[in-house]
């Protein structure tokens, strides 16, 4: 008997050390071995020797991970002791470990009927009910625990979360108030209170407590949290000073530098961004974004070789995100380095094969480089996964038109308009396309009128109306609209000057029209239509 008790006590002690947590769908539930007399079956009563031996065998199965074998042994032990809460709890734990929640609940409830004063077990039972969706049952159990033990702090957090799941904010706030009163300077409770206040949308309350946590702990994570809360509470103007405080702590954390540099770049303060970037330049191997910021600053400084160097260096990080490749390839597209752009996209798609944004940029590169058929095929493929994507449809409409697939272009515009009846760009481009083709000008006119109602301050839209009127032969009215267009566009658009030149030419004001053809060529010397018209006039 003495030997058996010794072996069993060692096994029980070892089992506590090996596994005191049970996992339910990613959520850990405390499975503390109970050692006080209120929750321990091995208390002052006589315990049958055979039951102890069988229980010891069951524990060996449990420790080895054979929960099914453990359950069989535990149940055999029950044949010799039907009043042991420890056996019932152990069977419940074993079922819990193989995710048989209903069986676990059944044995835990049997244990509670034998000894109702097991708040640890009640909490575990409430957790299970919460996970399987029995939130009301969880709430009843947690309320019962708090009534019996008002200082069981973990339960407050769970109960508030349960109320929030039920959208019962009144009770959630009530319990949170009681929970917060117990916090004082308890870091764990204060941390939970911040999380809950954030969930309730009480950002101002969460900010105050987070500031307190920073003073108590000086933990970097609370600076990060404070910045997030200030952003959520529309207090962005305070973020910069918080970042400064964070940097002054002499922390080795790089995150505050990220906030600082990103803020300066976003606001065009490149010199200030450089100063902070210089402080951490030597640590570039720790974070991909250091190289990314250096690339962005190099873009501002128009240092193309440096842009290439820093982006490629950032790509060497395993965790470099897809946006990095996206931004670089888009920059290459803007600089007409089409082959380099495709090369970057190919590299990115090896890492992110399903990324549609990267495929979208590839289609744009094909489009801009004149490979219309490749661009069309890729955009059509992207559209097959998202039939209502207006951005893709806009690109396809333009490409179909360039490729003389006019019916498909019309269909694409019609689809866009059916999705959004206030898409001014679609109305404008569609009507201009019809005008250029000299087709259905009355429909083009109606769409142009609608465009101007949606956005009456866009010079390009007035130009479209002028061009439709020009195609309809109403040159005097067209002149009024083109003048309005040029006034709004601040003389930067060569096509508008070309259109005014054409209108004046048709009004037999050829000498005056020459001035506008010349203006168009000053802005764009390669504007062939303006050049040809000017040559014709000068003959």
PDB file of C-alpha atoms in Angstrom, residues 284-462:
ATOM      1  CA  UNK A 284      19.144  47.786 -41.707  1.00  0.00           C
ATOM      2  CA  UNK A 285      19.581  44.012 -41.437  1.00  0.00           C
ATOM      3  CA  UNK A 286      16.955  43.878 -38.663  1.00  0.00           C
ATOM      4  CA  UNK A 287      13.937  45.210 -40.582  1.00  0.00           C
ATOM      5  CA  UNK A 288      12.965  45.249 -44.256  1.00  0.00           C
ATOM      6  CA  UNK A 289      11.224  48.597 -43.888  1.00  0.00           C
ATOM      7  CA  UNK A 290      14.504  50.435 -43.236  1.00  0.00           C
ATOM      8  CA  UNK A 291      15.581  49.661 -46.817  1.00  0.00           C
ATOM      9  CA  UNK A 292      12.074  50.477 -48.012  1.00  0.00           C
ATOM     10  CA  UNK A 293      12.218  53.958 -46.467  1.00  0.00           C
ATOM     11  CA  UNK A 294      15.654  54.491 -47.984  1.00  0.00           C
ATOM     12  CA  UNK A 295      14.197  53.568 -51.380  1.00  0.00           C
ATOM     13  CA  UNK A 296      11.308  56.020 -50.939  1.00  0.00           C
ATOM     14  CA  UNK A 297      13.686  58.834 -50.008  1.00  0.00           C
ATOM     15  CA  UNK A 298      15.851  57.960 -53.004  1.00  0.00           C
ATOM     16  CA  UNK A 299      12.755  58.318 -55.212  1.00  0.00           C
ATOM     17  CA  UNK A 300      12.206  61.798 -53.795  1.00  0.00           C
ATOM     18  CA  UNK A 301      15.867  62.634 -54.488  1.00  0.00           C
ATOM     19  CA  UNK A 302      15.581  61.133 -58.009  1.00  0.00           C
ATOM     20  CA  UNK A 303      18.456  58.712 -57.365  1.00  0.00           C
ATOM     21  CA  UNK A 304      17.410  55.807 -59.567  1.00  0.00           C
ATOM     22  CA  UNK A 305      20.391  53.571 -58.848  1.00  0.00           C
ATOM     23  CA  UNK A 306      19.806  53.942 -55.107  1.00  0.00           C
ATOM     24  CA  UNK A 307      16.113  53.120 -55.539  1.00  0.00           C
ATOM     25  CA  UNK A 308      17.057  49.863 -57.266  1.00  0.00           C
ATOM     26  CA  UNK A 309      19.675  49.034 -54.639  1.00  0.00           C
ATOM     27  CA  UNK A 310      17.457  49.570 -51.598  1.00  0.00           C
ATOM     28  CA  UNK A 311      14.396  47.785 -52.981  1.00  0.00           C
ATOM     29  CA  UNK A 312      16.473  44.777 -53.997  1.00  0.00           C
ATOM     30  CA  UNK A 313      18.111  44.727 -50.581  1.00  0.00           C
ATOM     31  CA  UNK A 314      14.686  44.732 -48.933  1.00  0.00           C
ATOM     32  CA  UNK A 315      13.654  41.745 -51.064  1.00  0.00           C
ATOM     33  CA  UNK A 316      16.276  39.618 -49.271  1.00  0.00           C
ATOM     34  CA  UNK A 317      14.138  39.540 -46.131  1.00  0.00           C
ATOM     35  CA  UNK A 318      11.982  36.440 -45.807  1.00  0.00           C
ATOM     36  CA  UNK A 319       9.127  38.522 -44.410  1.00  0.00           C
ATOM     37  CA  UNK A 320       9.293  41.244 -47.057  1.00  0.00           C
ATOM     38  CA  UNK A 321       5.612  41.910 -47.946  1.00  0.00           C
ATOM     39  CA  UNK A 322       3.967  41.961 -51.348  1.00  0.00           C
ATOM     40  CA  UNK A 323       3.408  45.729 -51.145  1.00  0.00           C
ATOM     41  CA  UNK A 324       7.182  46.178 -51.438  1.00  0.00           C
ATOM     42  CA  UNK A 325       7.233  44.475 -54.845  1.00  0.00           C
ATOM     43  CA  UNK A 326       4.053  46.277 -55.843  1.00  0.00           C
ATOM     44  CA  UNK A 327       5.490  49.720 -55.067  1.00  0.00           C
ATOM     45  CA  UNK A 328       8.803  49.019 -56.798  1.00  0.00           C
ATOM     46  CA  UNK A 329       7.206  47.596 -59.948  1.00  0.00           C
ATOM     47  CA  UNK A 330       4.809  50.561 -60.079  1.00  0.00           C
ATOM     48  CA  UNK A 331       7.748  52.956 -59.829  1.00  0.00           C
ATOM     49  CA  UNK A 332       9.452  51.078 -62.660  1.00  0.00           C
ATOM     50  CA  UNK A 333       6.228  51.370 -64.677  1.00  0.00           C
ATOM     51  CA  UNK A 334       6.117  55.135 -64.109  1.00  0.00           C
ATOM     52  CA  UNK A 335       9.722  55.359 -65.290  1.00  0.00           C
ATOM     53  CA  UNK A 336       8.916  53.270 -68.393  1.00  0.00           C
ATOM     54  CA  UNK A 337      11.288  50.508 -67.363  1.00  0.00           C
ATOM     55  CA  UNK A 338       8.793  47.906 -68.487  1.00  0.00           C
ATOM     56  CA  UNK A 339      11.097  44.877 -68.726  1.00  0.00           C
ATOM     57  CA  UNK A 340      12.484  45.535 -65.235  1.00  0.00           C
ATOM     58  CA  UNK A 341       8.937  45.884 -63.943  1.00  0.00           C
ATOM     59  CA  UNK A 342       7.889  42.522 -65.385  1.00  0.00           C
ATOM     60  CA  UNK A 343      11.019  40.947 -63.892  1.00  0.00           C
ATOM     61  CA  UNK A 344      10.121  42.258 -60.413  1.00  0.00           C
ATOM     62  CA  UNK A 345       6.531  41.032 -60.755  1.00  0.00           C
ATOM     63  CA  UNK A 346       7.735  37.570 -61.796  1.00  0.00           C
ATOM     64  CA  UNK A 347       9.994  37.465 -58.738  1.00  0.00           C
ATOM     65  CA  UNK A 348       7.142  38.566 -56.493  1.00  0.00           C
ATOM     66  CA  UNK A 349       4.707  35.998 -57.898  1.00  0.00           C
ATOM     67  CA  UNK A 350       7.130  33.204 -57.016  1.00  0.00           C
ATOM     68  CA  UNK A 351       6.644  34.278 -53.399  1.00  0.00           C
ATOM     69  CA  UNK A 352       2.994  35.386 -53.649  1.00  0.00           C
ATOM     70  CA  UNK A 353       1.525  33.285 -56.496  1.00  0.00           C
ATOM     71  CA  UNK A 354      -2.103  34.217 -55.778  1.00  0.00           C
ATOM     72  CA  UNK A 355      -1.611  37.948 -55.292  1.00  0.00           C
ATOM     73  CA  UNK A 356      -4.035  39.696 -57.655  1.00  0.00           C
ATOM     74  CA  UNK A 357      -2.602  43.167 -57.051  1.00  0.00           C
ATOM     75  CA  UNK A 358       0.730  42.038 -58.468  1.00  0.00           C
ATOM     76  CA  UNK A 359      -0.986  40.522 -61.500  1.00  0.00           C
ATOM     77  CA  UNK A 360      -2.889  43.788 -61.909  1.00  0.00           C
ATOM     78  CA  UNK A 361       0.366  45.763 -62.086  1.00  0.00           C
ATOM     79  CA  UNK A 362       1.720  43.294 -64.628  1.00  0.00           C
ATOM     80  CA  UNK A 363      -1.349  43.922 -66.795  1.00  0.00           C
ATOM     81  CA  UNK A 364      -0.795  47.680 -66.447  1.00  0.00           C
ATOM     82  CA  UNK A 365       2.830  47.280 -67.551  1.00  0.00           C
ATOM     83  CA  UNK A 366       1.743  45.306 -70.614  1.00  0.00           C
ATOM     84  CA  UNK A 367      -0.836  47.986 -71.360  1.00  0.00           C
ATOM     85  CA  UNK A 368       1.609  50.890 -71.046  1.00  0.00           C
ATOM     86  CA  UNK A 369       4.303  49.101 -73.050  1.00  0.00           C
ATOM     87  CA  UNK A 370       1.898  48.534 -75.951  1.00  0.00           C
ATOM     88  CA  UNK A 371       1.471  44.779 -75.521  1.00  0.00           C
ATOM     89  CA  UNK A 372      -2.282  45.169 -75.733  1.00  0.00           C
ATOM     90  CA  UNK A 373      -3.206  41.530 -76.270  1.00  0.00           C
ATOM     91  CA  UNK A 374      -1.210  40.368 -73.240  1.00  0.00           C
ATOM     92  CA  UNK A 375      -2.770  43.119 -71.151  1.00  0.00           C
ATOM     93  CA  UNK A 376      -6.277  42.215 -72.305  1.00  0.00           C
ATOM     94  CA  UNK A 377      -5.771  38.514 -71.581  1.00  0.00           C
ATOM     95  CA  UNK A 378      -4.483  39.219 -68.076  1.00  0.00           C
ATOM     96  CA  UNK A 379      -7.219  41.731 -67.231  1.00  0.00           C
ATOM     97  CA  UNK A 380      -9.856  39.292 -68.534  1.00  0.00           C
ATOM     98  CA  UNK A 381      -8.403  36.580 -66.313  1.00  0.00           C
ATOM     99  CA  UNK A 382      -8.540  38.912 -63.298  1.00  0.00           C
ATOM    100  CA  UNK A 383     -12.099  39.896 -64.174  1.00  0.00           C
ATOM    101  CA  UNK A 384     -13.193  36.246 -64.221  1.00  0.00           C
ATOM    102  CA  UNK A 385     -12.544  36.164 -60.467  1.00  0.00           C
ATOM    103  CA  UNK A 386     -14.316  39.470 -59.853  1.00  0.00           C
ATOM    104  CA  UNK A 387     -16.924  40.392 -62.442  1.00  0.00           C
ATOM    105  CA  UNK A 388     -17.816  43.688 -60.792  1.00  0.00           C
ATOM    106  CA  UNK A 389     -14.346  45.152 -60.413  1.00  0.00           C
ATOM    107  CA  UNK A 390     -14.675  48.624 -61.915  1.00  0.00           C
ATOM    108  CA  UNK A 391     -10.923  49.261 -62.054  1.00  0.00           C
ATOM    109  CA  UNK A 392     -10.396  46.188 -64.228  1.00  0.00           C
ATOM    110  CA  UNK A 393     -13.418  47.037 -66.389  1.00  0.00           C
ATOM    111  CA  UNK A 394     -12.138  50.592 -66.946  1.00  0.00           C
ATOM    112  CA  UNK A 395      -8.793  49.268 -68.126  1.00  0.00           C
ATOM    113  CA  UNK A 396     -10.430  46.719 -70.391  1.00  0.00           C
ATOM    114  CA  UNK A 397     -12.744  49.322 -71.909  1.00  0.00           C
ATOM    115  CA  UNK A 398      -9.753  51.480 -72.868  1.00  0.00           C
ATOM    116  CA  UNK A 399      -7.731  48.522 -74.139  1.00  0.00           C
ATOM    117  CA  UNK A 400     -10.615  47.185 -76.236  1.00  0.00           C
ATOM    118  CA  UNK A 401     -10.969  50.630 -77.788  1.00  0.00           C
ATOM    119  CA  UNK A 402      -7.235  50.843 -78.553  1.00  0.00           C
ATOM    120  CA  UNK A 403      -7.458  47.372 -80.077  1.00  0.00           C
ATOM    121  CA  UNK A 404     -10.478  48.400 -82.232  1.00  0.00           C
ATOM    122  CA  UNK A 405     -12.753  45.998 -80.303  1.00  0.00           C
ATOM    123  CA  UNK A 406     -15.438  48.644 -79.994  1.00  0.00           C
ATOM    124  CA  UNK A 407     -18.391  46.427 -79.089  1.00  0.00           C
ATOM    125  CA  UNK A 408     -16.452  44.959 -76.195  1.00  0.00           C
ATOM    126  CA  UNK A 409     -15.397  48.450 -75.128  1.00  0.00           C
ATOM    127  CA  UNK A 410     -19.044  49.600 -75.149  1.00  0.00           C
ATOM    128  CA  UNK A 411     -20.108  46.526 -73.173  1.00  0.00           C
ATOM    129  CA  UNK A 412     -17.433  47.170 -70.553  1.00  0.00           C
ATOM    130  CA  UNK A 413     -18.614  50.768 -70.087  1.00  0.00           C
ATOM    131  CA  UNK A 414     -22.246  49.656 -69.886  1.00  0.00           C
ATOM    132  CA  UNK A 415     -21.303  47.165 -67.170  1.00  0.00           C
ATOM    133  CA  UNK A 416     -19.450  49.836 -65.172  1.00  0.00           C
ATOM    134  CA  UNK A 417     -22.441  52.187 -65.380  1.00  0.00           C
ATOM    135  CA  UNK A 418     -24.804  49.413 -64.293  1.00  0.00           C
ATOM    136  CA  UNK A 419     -22.606  48.882 -61.220  1.00  0.00           C
ATOM    137  CA  UNK A 420     -22.322  52.587 -60.384  1.00  0.00           C
ATOM    138  CA  UNK A 421     -24.695  55.036 -62.031  1.00  0.00           C
ATOM    139  CA  UNK A 422     -22.559  57.944 -60.761  1.00  0.00           C
ATOM    140  CA  UNK A 423     -19.252  56.835 -62.248  1.00  0.00           C
ATOM    141  CA  UNK A 424     -18.299  60.099 -63.947  1.00  0.00           C
ATOM    142  CA  UNK A 425     -15.116  58.632 -65.438  1.00  0.00           C
ATOM    143  CA  UNK A 426     -17.093  55.887 -67.193  1.00  0.00           C
ATOM    144  CA  UNK A 427     -19.631  58.344 -68.640  1.00  0.00           C
ATOM    145  CA  UNK A 428     -16.845  60.667 -69.775  1.00  0.00           C
ATOM    146  CA  UNK A 429     -14.615  58.046 -71.380  1.00  0.00           C
ATOM    147  CA  UNK A 430     -17.540  56.266 -73.017  1.00  0.00           C
ATOM    148  CA  UNK A 431     -18.944  59.482 -74.505  1.00  0.00           C
ATOM    149  CA  UNK A 432     -15.495  60.618 -75.683  1.00  0.00           C
ATOM    150  CA  UNK A 433     -14.914  57.213 -77.298  1.00  0.00           C
ATOM    151  CA  UNK A 434     -18.209  57.503 -79.195  1.00  0.00           C
ATOM    152  CA  UNK A 435     -17.292  61.048 -80.286  1.00  0.00           C
ATOM    153  CA  UNK A 436     -13.891  59.941 -81.568  1.00  0.00           C
ATOM    154  CA  UNK A 437     -15.588  57.233 -83.607  1.00  0.00           C
ATOM    155  CA  UNK A 438     -18.361  59.599 -84.722  1.00  0.00           C
ATOM    156  CA  UNK A 439     -20.963  57.127 -83.471  1.00  0.00           C
ATOM    157  CA  UNK A 440     -24.205  57.675 -81.562  1.00  0.00           C
ATOM    158  CA  UNK A 441     -23.365  61.318 -80.808  1.00  0.00           C
ATOM    159  CA  UNK A 442     -26.746  62.018 -79.189  1.00  0.00           C
ATOM    160  CA  UNK A 443     -26.062  59.292 -76.624  1.00  0.00           C
ATOM    161  CA  UNK A 444     -22.558  60.679 -76.148  1.00  0.00           C
ATOM    162  CA  UNK A 445     -24.042  64.135 -75.542  1.00  0.00           C
ATOM    163  CA  UNK A 446     -26.472  62.843 -72.905  1.00  0.00           C
ATOM    164  CA  UNK A 447     -23.712  60.991 -71.079  1.00  0.00           C
ATOM    165  CA  UNK A 448     -21.444  64.046 -71.171  1.00  0.00           C
ATOM    166  CA  UNK A 449     -24.222  66.179 -69.692  1.00  0.00           C
ATOM    167  CA  UNK A 450     -24.605  63.632 -66.880  1.00  0.00           C
ATOM    168  CA  UNK A 451     -20.846  63.693 -66.304  1.00  0.00           C
ATOM    169  CA  UNK A 452     -20.890  67.468 -65.812  1.00  0.00           C
ATOM    170  CA  UNK A 453     -23.789  67.192 -63.353  1.00  0.00           C
ATOM    171  CA  UNK A 454     -21.789  64.705 -61.285  1.00  0.00           C
ATOM    172  CA  UNK A 455     -18.571  66.757 -61.398  1.00  0.00           C
ATOM    173  CA  UNK A 456     -19.026  70.317 -62.718  1.00  0.00           C
ATOM    174  CA  UNK A 457     -15.444  71.426 -61.929  1.00  0.00           C
ATOM    175  CA  UNK A 458     -13.410  69.034 -64.056  1.00  0.00           C
ATOM    176  CA  UNK A 459     -11.828  70.604 -67.118  1.00  0.00           C
ATOM    177  CA  UNK A 460     -11.397  67.262 -68.883  1.00  0.00           C
ATOM    178  CA  UNK A 461     -15.161  66.716 -68.771  1.00  0.00           C
ATOM    179  CA  UNK A 462     -15.794  70.120 -70.383  1.00  0.00           C
TER     180      UNK A 462
END
